[in-house]
Amino acid sequence: MDDKERLTVLETVLEQMLKPIKGIPLYLIIRSICGKNVIKFEKENPDDIALLKKLEIAIGACGAAVTADPIRRPRPNEVGNDIEAYVCKALKDVGLVPKPPTTAGGKAQSTGYPDILVLDEKKRPTYLECKTFDEGTEPTTMRSFYLSPSKNTKVSLDARHLLLAFGMVAESVPDSRDSFYRPRSFKLIDLHDLQCDVKYEFNSDNRRLYAPGMMLLEGKL
């Protein structure tokens, strides 16, 4: 194969890569990249019913706590990180055990999906992702769920995968760029069948971007 043929093959591969893949269910993604099963939440399973009741109580307590002590932040996308601590406390108060998810090697990671590993009274694992959204934005097509492949995935167990999202309203803080955020609604979602899309991204780093051979002009100001 000569250089021209190699270039043609590469262009064909890149063209295929850039075509978005749509509608892949989460259970298939987790099975493929993590080697684990996503267990569907069964509404008629007595253990799942018991778990749902405890989650409902915890969600109510969490909402009340944040309403009484609202989250103060300059930007709404920062609120999701703060809500996690409230959720964990509420889960503990109803007898569930929230823990940081760990990799297969037992290493805890704060970033990435999912946020919390929850053990019920029978020690069954459930992964819980916490999110917040601006009240009223649910019908929009704004991307709000992300999952990136990783060698050190935090999904190391066969488990249910749930998402708890709070619809937030903001109240401006006088003489400040901050706002107080309070929950007005919530949604608890079984992610088993969540349809996901793949969007490829090309990236580089500073070493290559600012390499001497790339430079046209350089100087001090």
PDB file of C-alpha atoms in Angstrom:
ATOM      1  CA  MET A   1       0.000   0.000   0.000  1.00  0.00           C
ATOM      2  CA  ASP A   2       1.518   3.314  -1.066  1.00  0.00           C
ATOM      3  CA  ASP A   3       1.129   6.670   0.705  1.00  0.00           C
ATOM      4  CA  LYS A   4      -1.812   7.709  -1.480  1.00  0.00           C
ATOM      5  CA  GLU A   5      -3.700   4.511  -0.699  1.00  0.00           C
ATOM      6  CA  ARG A   6      -2.970   4.873   3.039  1.00  0.00           C
ATOM      7  CA  LEU A   7      -4.298   8.442   2.940  1.00  0.00           C
ATOM      8  CA  THR A   8      -7.478   7.261   1.223  1.00  0.00           C
ATOM      9  CA  VAL A   9      -8.023   4.550   3.847  1.00  0.00           C
ATOM     10  CA  LEU A  10      -7.405   7.024   6.678  1.00  0.00           C
ATOM     11  CA  GLU A  11      -9.832   9.554   5.199  1.00  0.00           C
ATOM     12  CA  THR A  12     -12.482   6.824   4.886  1.00  0.00           C
ATOM     13  CA  VAL A  13     -12.001   5.743   8.515  1.00  0.00           C
ATOM     14  CA  LEU A  14     -12.209   9.334   9.774  1.00  0.00           C
ATOM     15  CA  GLU A  15     -15.345   9.955   7.729  1.00  0.00           C
ATOM     16  CA  GLN A  16     -17.002   6.924   9.314  1.00  0.00           C
ATOM     17  CA  MET A  17     -15.893   7.986  12.804  1.00  0.00           C
ATOM     18  CA  LEU A  18     -17.404  11.423  12.421  1.00  0.00           C
ATOM     19  CA  LYS A  19     -20.858  10.042  11.753  1.00  0.00           C
ATOM     20  CA  PRO A  20     -22.662  10.244  15.111  1.00  0.00           C
ATOM     21  CA  ILE A  21     -24.005   7.052  16.638  1.00  0.00           C
ATOM     22  CA  LYS A  22     -27.390   7.582  18.255  1.00  0.00           C
ATOM     23  CA  GLY A  23     -29.768   5.721  20.507  1.00  0.00           C
ATOM     24  CA  ILE A  24     -27.472   3.314  22.357  1.00  0.00           C
ATOM     25  CA  PRO A  25     -29.104   2.136  25.625  1.00  0.00           C
ATOM     26  CA  LEU A  26     -27.064   2.698  28.772  1.00  0.00           C
ATOM     27  CA  TYR A  27     -27.184  -0.960  29.827  1.00  0.00           C
ATOM     28  CA  LEU A  28     -25.374  -1.893  26.616  1.00  0.00           C
ATOM     29  CA  ILE A  29     -22.793   0.878  27.054  1.00  0.00           C
ATOM     30  CA  ILE A  30     -21.996  -0.159  30.636  1.00  0.00           C
ATOM     31  CA  ARG A  31     -21.743  -3.801  29.623  1.00  0.00           C
ATOM     32  CA  SER A  32     -19.386  -2.937  26.772  1.00  0.00           C
ATOM     33  CA  ILE A  33     -17.018  -0.479  28.478  1.00  0.00           C
ATOM     34  CA  CYS A  34     -17.212  -1.680  32.106  1.00  0.00           C
ATOM     35  CA  GLY A  35     -18.034  -5.368  31.760  1.00  0.00           C
ATOM     36  CA  LYS A  36     -20.863  -5.014  34.280  1.00  0.00           C
ATOM     37  CA  ASN A  37     -24.620  -5.469  34.095  1.00  0.00           C
ATOM     38  CA  VAL A  38     -27.128  -2.697  34.671  1.00  0.00           C
ATOM     39  CA  ILE A  39     -29.949  -4.220  36.718  1.00  0.00           C
ATOM     40  CA  LYS A  40     -33.354  -2.893  35.766  1.00  0.00           C
ATOM     41  CA  PHE A  41     -35.399  -1.458  38.623  1.00  0.00           C
ATOM     42  CA  GLU A  42     -38.409  -3.737  39.088  1.00  0.00           C
ATOM     43  CA  LYS A  43     -41.456  -1.876  40.401  1.00  0.00           C
ATOM     44  CA  GLU A  44     -43.078  -5.132  41.532  1.00  0.00           C
ATOM     45  CA  ASN A  45     -39.992  -6.513  43.293  1.00  0.00           C
ATOM     46  CA  PRO A  46     -40.519  -6.250  47.095  1.00  0.00           C
ATOM     47  CA  ASP A  47     -36.877  -5.282  47.678  1.00  0.00           C
ATOM     48  CA  ASP A  48     -37.060  -2.579  45.013  1.00  0.00           C
ATOM     49  CA  ILE A  49     -40.346  -1.317  46.457  1.00  0.00           C
ATOM     50  CA  ALA A  50     -38.700  -1.022  49.885  1.00  0.00           C
ATOM     51  CA  LEU A  51     -35.722   0.787  48.349  1.00  0.00           C
ATOM     52  CA  LEU A  52     -38.001   3.192  46.484  1.00  0.00           C
ATOM     53  CA  LYS A  53     -39.893   4.074  49.659  1.00  0.00           C
ATOM     54  CA  LYS A  54     -36.673   4.889  51.484  1.00  0.00           C
ATOM     55  CA  LEU A  55     -35.408   6.924  48.549  1.00  0.00           C
ATOM     56  CA  GLU A  56     -38.668   8.897  48.492  1.00  0.00           C
ATOM     57  CA  ILE A  57     -38.318   9.771  52.179  1.00  0.00           C
ATOM     58  CA  ALA A  58     -34.657  10.718  51.696  1.00  0.00           C
ATOM     59  CA  ILE A  59     -35.479  12.910  48.698  1.00  0.00           C
ATOM     60  CA  GLY A  60     -38.136  14.766  50.709  1.00  0.00           C
ATOM     61  CA  ALA A  61     -35.702  15.338  53.575  1.00  0.00           C
ATOM     62  CA  CYS A  62     -32.986  16.480  51.180  1.00  0.00           C
ATOM     63  CA  GLY A  63     -35.354  18.942  49.509  1.00  0.00           C
ATOM     64  CA  ALA A  64     -36.434  20.348  52.861  1.00  0.00           C
ATOM     65  CA  ALA A  65     -32.815  20.749  53.993  1.00  0.00           C
ATOM     66  CA  VAL A  66     -31.758  22.637  50.861  1.00  0.00           C
ATOM     67  CA  THR A  67     -34.894  24.798  50.979  1.00  0.00           C
ATOM     68  CA  ALA A  68     -34.071  25.784  54.557  1.00  0.00           C
ATOM     69  CA  ASP A  69     -30.371  26.261  53.802  1.00  0.00           C
ATOM     70  CA  PRO A  70     -30.178  27.158  50.079  1.00  0.00           C
ATOM     71  CA  ILE A  71     -27.073  26.610  48.021  1.00  0.00           C
ATOM     72  CA  ARG A  72     -25.261  29.852  47.208  1.00  0.00           C
ATOM     73  CA  ARG A  73     -23.363  29.820  43.937  1.00  0.00           C
ATOM     74  CA  PRO A  74     -22.547  32.268  41.109  1.00  0.00           C
ATOM     75  CA  ARG A  75     -23.360  29.739  38.369  1.00  0.00           C
ATOM     76  CA  PRO A  76     -26.126  27.132  38.184  1.00  0.00           C
ATOM     77  CA  ASN A  77     -23.795  24.408  36.848  1.00  0.00           C
ATOM     78  CA  GLU A  78     -21.946  24.431  40.193  1.00  0.00           C
ATOM     79  CA  VAL A  79     -25.034  23.554  42.212  1.00  0.00           C
ATOM     80  CA  GLY A  80     -25.049  19.888  41.200  1.00  0.00           C
ATOM     81  CA  ASN A  81     -21.800  19.220  43.053  1.00  0.00           C
ATOM     82  CA  ASP A  82     -23.132  20.782  46.261  1.00  0.00           C
ATOM     83  CA  ILE A  83     -26.381  18.812  46.311  1.00  0.00           C
ATOM     84  CA  GLU A  84     -24.515  15.521  46.666  1.00  0.00           C
ATOM     85  CA  ALA A  85     -23.622  16.107  50.326  1.00  0.00           C
ATOM     86  CA  TYR A  86     -27.266  16.790  51.182  1.00  0.00           C
ATOM     87  CA  VAL A  87     -28.305  13.619  49.368  1.00  0.00           C
ATOM     88  CA  CYS A  88     -25.750  11.472  51.203  1.00  0.00           C
ATOM     89  CA  LYS A  89     -26.876  12.758  54.608  1.00  0.00           C
ATOM     90  CA  ALA A  90     -30.523  12.096  53.781  1.00  0.00           C
ATOM     91  CA  LEU A  91     -29.708   8.569  52.572  1.00  0.00           C
ATOM     92  CA  LYS A  92     -27.906   7.793  55.838  1.00  0.00           C
ATOM     93  CA  ASP A  93     -30.828   9.124  57.873  1.00  0.00           C
ATOM     94  CA  VAL A  94     -33.230   6.600  56.294  1.00  0.00           C
ATOM     95  CA  GLY A  95     -30.904   3.648  56.870  1.00  0.00           C
ATOM     96  CA  LEU A  96     -29.271   3.396  53.461  1.00  0.00           C
ATOM     97  CA  VAL A  97     -25.480   3.342  53.118  1.00  0.00           C
ATOM     98  CA  PRO A  98     -23.993   5.852  50.650  1.00  0.00           C
ATOM     99  CA  LYS A  99     -20.365   5.327  49.678  1.00  0.00           C
ATOM    100  CA  PRO A 100     -17.952   6.709  47.087  1.00  0.00           C
ATOM    101  CA  PRO A 101     -17.903   4.334  44.105  1.00  0.00           C
ATOM    102  CA  THR A 102     -14.585   2.571  43.656  1.00  0.00           C
ATOM    103  CA  THR A 103     -12.773   1.061  40.708  1.00  0.00           C
ATOM    104  CA  ALA A 104     -12.286  -2.676  40.356  1.00  0.00           C
ATOM    105  CA  GLY A 105      -8.956  -2.153  42.135  1.00  0.00           C
ATOM    106  CA  GLY A 106     -10.681  -0.543  45.118  1.00  0.00           C
ATOM    107  CA  LYS A 107      -9.565   3.018  44.364  1.00  0.00           C
ATOM    108  CA  ALA A 108     -12.073   5.773  45.154  1.00  0.00           C
ATOM    109  CA  GLN A 109     -12.547   8.549  42.599  1.00  0.00           C
ATOM    110  CA  SER A 110     -14.450  11.798  43.107  1.00  0.00           C
ATOM    111  CA  THR A 111     -14.910  12.690  39.438  1.00  0.00           C
ATOM    112  CA  GLY A 112     -16.786  10.877  36.721  1.00  0.00           C
ATOM    113  CA  TYR A 113     -19.909   8.739  36.576  1.00  0.00           C
ATOM    114  CA  PRO A 114     -21.515   7.684  38.888  1.00  0.00           C
ATOM    115  CA  ASP A 115     -21.606   9.937  41.973  1.00  0.00           C
ATOM    116  CA  ILE A 116     -22.705   7.611  44.779  1.00  0.00           C
ATOM    117  CA  LEU A 117     -22.860   3.898  45.509  1.00  0.00           C
ATOM    118  CA  VAL A 118     -25.881   3.108  47.698  1.00  0.00           C
ATOM    119  CA  LEU A 119     -26.288  -0.134  49.642  1.00  0.00           C
ATOM    120  CA  ASP A 120     -29.759  -1.067  50.891  1.00  0.00           C
ATOM    121  CA  GLU A 121     -30.552  -3.156  53.974  1.00  0.00           C
ATOM    122  CA  LYS A 122     -29.779  -6.333  52.022  1.00  0.00           C
ATOM    123  CA  LYS A 123     -26.495  -4.794  50.840  1.00  0.00           C
ATOM    124  CA  ARG A 124     -27.701  -4.695  47.235  1.00  0.00           C
ATOM    125  CA  PRO A 125     -25.745  -2.070  45.254  1.00  0.00           C
ATOM    126  CA  THR A 126     -27.357   0.847  43.430  1.00  0.00           C
ATOM    127  CA  TYR A 127     -25.420   3.575  41.656  1.00  0.00           C
ATOM    128  CA  LEU A 128     -26.961   7.020  42.077  1.00  0.00           C
ATOM    129  CA  GLU A 129     -26.080   9.983  39.869  1.00  0.00           C
ATOM    130  CA  CYS A 130     -27.033  13.400  41.276  1.00  0.00           C
ATOM    131  CA  LYS A 131     -27.959  16.351  39.074  1.00  0.00           C
ATOM    132  CA  THR A 132     -29.706  19.683  39.192  1.00  0.00           C
ATOM    133  CA  PHE A 133     -31.483  21.492  36.397  1.00  0.00           C
ATOM    134  CA  ASP A 134     -33.160  24.856  35.936  1.00  0.00           C
ATOM    135  CA  GLU A 135     -36.850  24.421  36.548  1.00  0.00           C
ATOM    136  CA  GLY A 136     -38.675  24.331  33.219  1.00  0.00           C
ATOM    137  CA  THR A 137     -35.761  23.197  31.039  1.00  0.00           C
ATOM    138  CA  GLU A 138     -36.709  19.497  30.986  1.00  0.00           C
ATOM    139  CA  PRO A 139     -38.202  19.534  27.455  1.00  0.00           C
ATOM    140  CA  THR A 140     -35.108  21.097  25.860  1.00  0.00           C
ATOM    141  CA  THR A 141     -32.460  19.228  23.866  1.00  0.00           C
ATOM    142  CA  MET A 142     -29.582  20.605  25.939  1.00  0.00           C
ATOM    143  CA  ARG A 143     -27.084  17.821  26.652  1.00  0.00           C
ATOM    144  CA  SER A 144     -27.126  16.987  30.348  1.00  0.00           C
ATOM    145  CA  PHE A 145     -25.812  13.425  30.790  1.00  0.00           C
ATOM    146  CA  TYR A 146     -22.208  12.469  30.076  1.00  0.00           C
ATOM    147  CA  LEU A 147     -20.328   9.200  30.337  1.00  0.00           C
ATOM    148  CA  SER A 148     -16.736   8.881  29.140  1.00  0.00           C
ATOM    149  CA  PRO A 149     -14.921   5.545  28.748  1.00  0.00           C
ATOM    150  CA  SER A 150     -12.152   5.079  31.292  1.00  0.00           C
ATOM    151  CA  LYS A 151      -9.583   2.421  32.132  1.00  0.00           C
ATOM    152  CA  ASN A 152     -10.375   3.041  35.799  1.00  0.00           C
ATOM    153  CA  THR A 153     -14.156   3.037  35.611  1.00  0.00           C
ATOM    154  CA  LYS A 154     -16.104   3.615  38.825  1.00  0.00           C
ATOM    155  CA  VAL A 155     -18.676   1.039  37.730  1.00  0.00           C
ATOM    156  CA  SER A 156     -17.218  -2.109  39.260  1.00  0.00           C
ATOM    157  CA  LEU A 157     -20.423  -3.899  40.312  1.00  0.00           C
ATOM    158  CA  ASP A 158     -23.581  -5.262  38.739  1.00  0.00           C
ATOM    159  CA  ALA A 159     -26.131  -2.778  40.068  1.00  0.00           C
ATOM    160  CA  ARG A 160     -29.157  -0.625  39.470  1.00  0.00           C
ATOM    161  CA  HIS A 161     -28.327   2.757  37.913  1.00  0.00           C
ATOM    162  CA  LEU A 162     -30.566   5.602  39.042  1.00  0.00           C
ATOM    163  CA  LEU A 163     -30.442   9.362  38.557  1.00  0.00           C
ATOM    164  CA  LEU A 164     -31.815  11.856  41.062  1.00  0.00           C
ATOM    165  CA  ALA A 165     -32.349  15.329  39.610  1.00  0.00           C
ATOM    166  CA  PHE A 166     -33.648  18.394  41.405  1.00  0.00           C
ATOM    167  CA  GLY A 167     -35.368  21.211  39.534  1.00  0.00           C
ATOM    168  CA  MET A 168     -33.888  24.387  41.011  1.00  0.00           C
ATOM    169  CA  VAL A 169     -35.053  27.994  41.151  1.00  0.00           C
ATOM    170  CA  ALA A 170     -32.627  30.873  41.714  1.00  0.00           C
ATOM    171  CA  GLU A 171     -32.986  33.967  43.854  1.00  0.00           C
ATOM    172  CA  SER A 172     -30.425  36.717  43.289  1.00  0.00           C
ATOM    173  CA  VAL A 173     -28.311  37.761  46.257  1.00  0.00           C
ATOM    174  CA  PRO A 174     -28.301  41.583  46.537  1.00  0.00           C
ATOM    175  CA  ASP A 175     -24.975  43.276  45.724  1.00  0.00           C
ATOM    176  CA  SER A 176     -23.474  39.980  44.598  1.00  0.00           C
ATOM    177  CA  ARG A 177     -23.005  37.839  41.515  1.00  0.00           C
ATOM    178  CA  ASP A 178     -24.303  34.888  43.519  1.00  0.00           C
ATOM    179  CA  SER A 179     -27.756  33.397  43.722  1.00  0.00           C
ATOM    180  CA  PHE A 180     -29.528  31.224  46.267  1.00  0.00           C
ATOM    181  CA  TYR A 181     -30.693  27.943  44.724  1.00  0.00           C
ATOM    182  CA  ARG A 182     -33.645  26.028  46.144  1.00  0.00           C
ATOM    183  CA  PRO A 183     -35.313  22.857  44.832  1.00  0.00           C
ATOM    184  CA  ARG A 184     -38.863  23.092  43.566  1.00  0.00           C
ATOM    185  CA  SER A 185     -39.222  19.594  42.069  1.00  0.00           C
ATOM    186  CA  PHE A 186     -37.358  16.315  41.687  1.00  0.00           C
ATOM    187  CA  LYS A 187     -37.130  13.379  39.307  1.00  0.00           C
ATOM    188  CA  LEU A 188     -35.856   9.882  40.122  1.00  0.00           C
ATOM    189  CA  ILE A 189     -35.016   7.997  36.939  1.00  0.00           C
ATOM    190  CA  ASP A 190     -34.067   4.420  36.117  1.00  0.00           C
ATOM    191  CA  LEU A 191     -31.186   4.786  33.648  1.00  0.00           C
ATOM    192  CA  HIS A 192     -31.300   1.193  32.384  1.00  0.00           C
ATOM    193  CA  ASP A 193     -32.864   2.102  29.034  1.00  0.00           C
ATOM    194  CA  LEU A 194     -31.550   5.664  28.703  1.00  0.00           C
ATOM    195  CA  GLN A 195     -30.800   6.345  25.043  1.00  0.00           C
ATOM    196  CA  CYS A 196     -27.313   7.850  24.571  1.00  0.00           C
ATOM    197  CA  ASP A 197     -25.434   9.262  21.588  1.00  0.00           C
ATOM    198  CA  VAL A 198     -21.726   9.128  20.767  1.00  0.00           C
ATOM    199  CA  LYS A 199     -20.038  12.313  19.597  1.00  0.00           C
ATOM    200  CA  TYR A 200     -16.358  12.023  18.709  1.00  0.00           C
ATOM    201  CA  GLU A 201     -13.935  14.780  19.665  1.00  0.00           C
ATOM    202  CA  PHE A 202     -10.460  15.557  18.422  1.00  0.00           C
ATOM    203  CA  ASN A 203      -8.116  17.133  20.956  1.00  0.00           C
ATOM    204  CA  SER A 204      -4.510  18.071  21.502  1.00  0.00           C
ATOM    205  CA  ASP A 205      -2.343  19.349  24.375  1.00  0.00           C
ATOM    206  CA  ASN A 206      -0.158  22.369  25.168  1.00  0.00           C
ATOM    207  CA  ARG A 207       3.094  20.604  24.273  1.00  0.00           C
ATOM    208  CA  ARG A 208       1.927  20.018  20.722  1.00  0.00           C
ATOM    209  CA  LEU A 209      -0.121  23.198  20.381  1.00  0.00           C
ATOM    210  CA  TYR A 210       2.727  25.520  21.428  1.00  0.00           C
ATOM    211  CA  ALA A 211       5.564  23.513  19.825  1.00  0.00           C
ATOM    212  CA  PRO A 212       8.310  25.715  18.273  1.00  0.00           C
ATOM    213  CA  GLY A 213       7.569  24.371  14.825  1.00  0.00           C
ATOM    214  CA  MET A 214       3.973  25.618  15.038  1.00  0.00           C
ATOM    215  CA  MET A 215       4.893  29.213  15.914  1.00  0.00           C
ATOM    216  CA  LEU A 216       4.499  32.147  13.550  1.00  0.00           C
ATOM    217  CA  LEU A 217       5.188  34.905  16.099  1.00  0.00           C
ATOM    218  CA  GLU A 218       6.212  34.906  19.745  1.00  0.00           C
ATOM    219  CA  GLY A 219       7.131  37.644  22.156  1.00  0.00           C
ATOM    220  CA  LYS A 220       6.773  39.312  25.556  1.00  0.00           C
ATOM    221  CA  LEU A 221       4.193  41.973  26.364  1.00  0.00           C
TER     222      LEU A 221
END
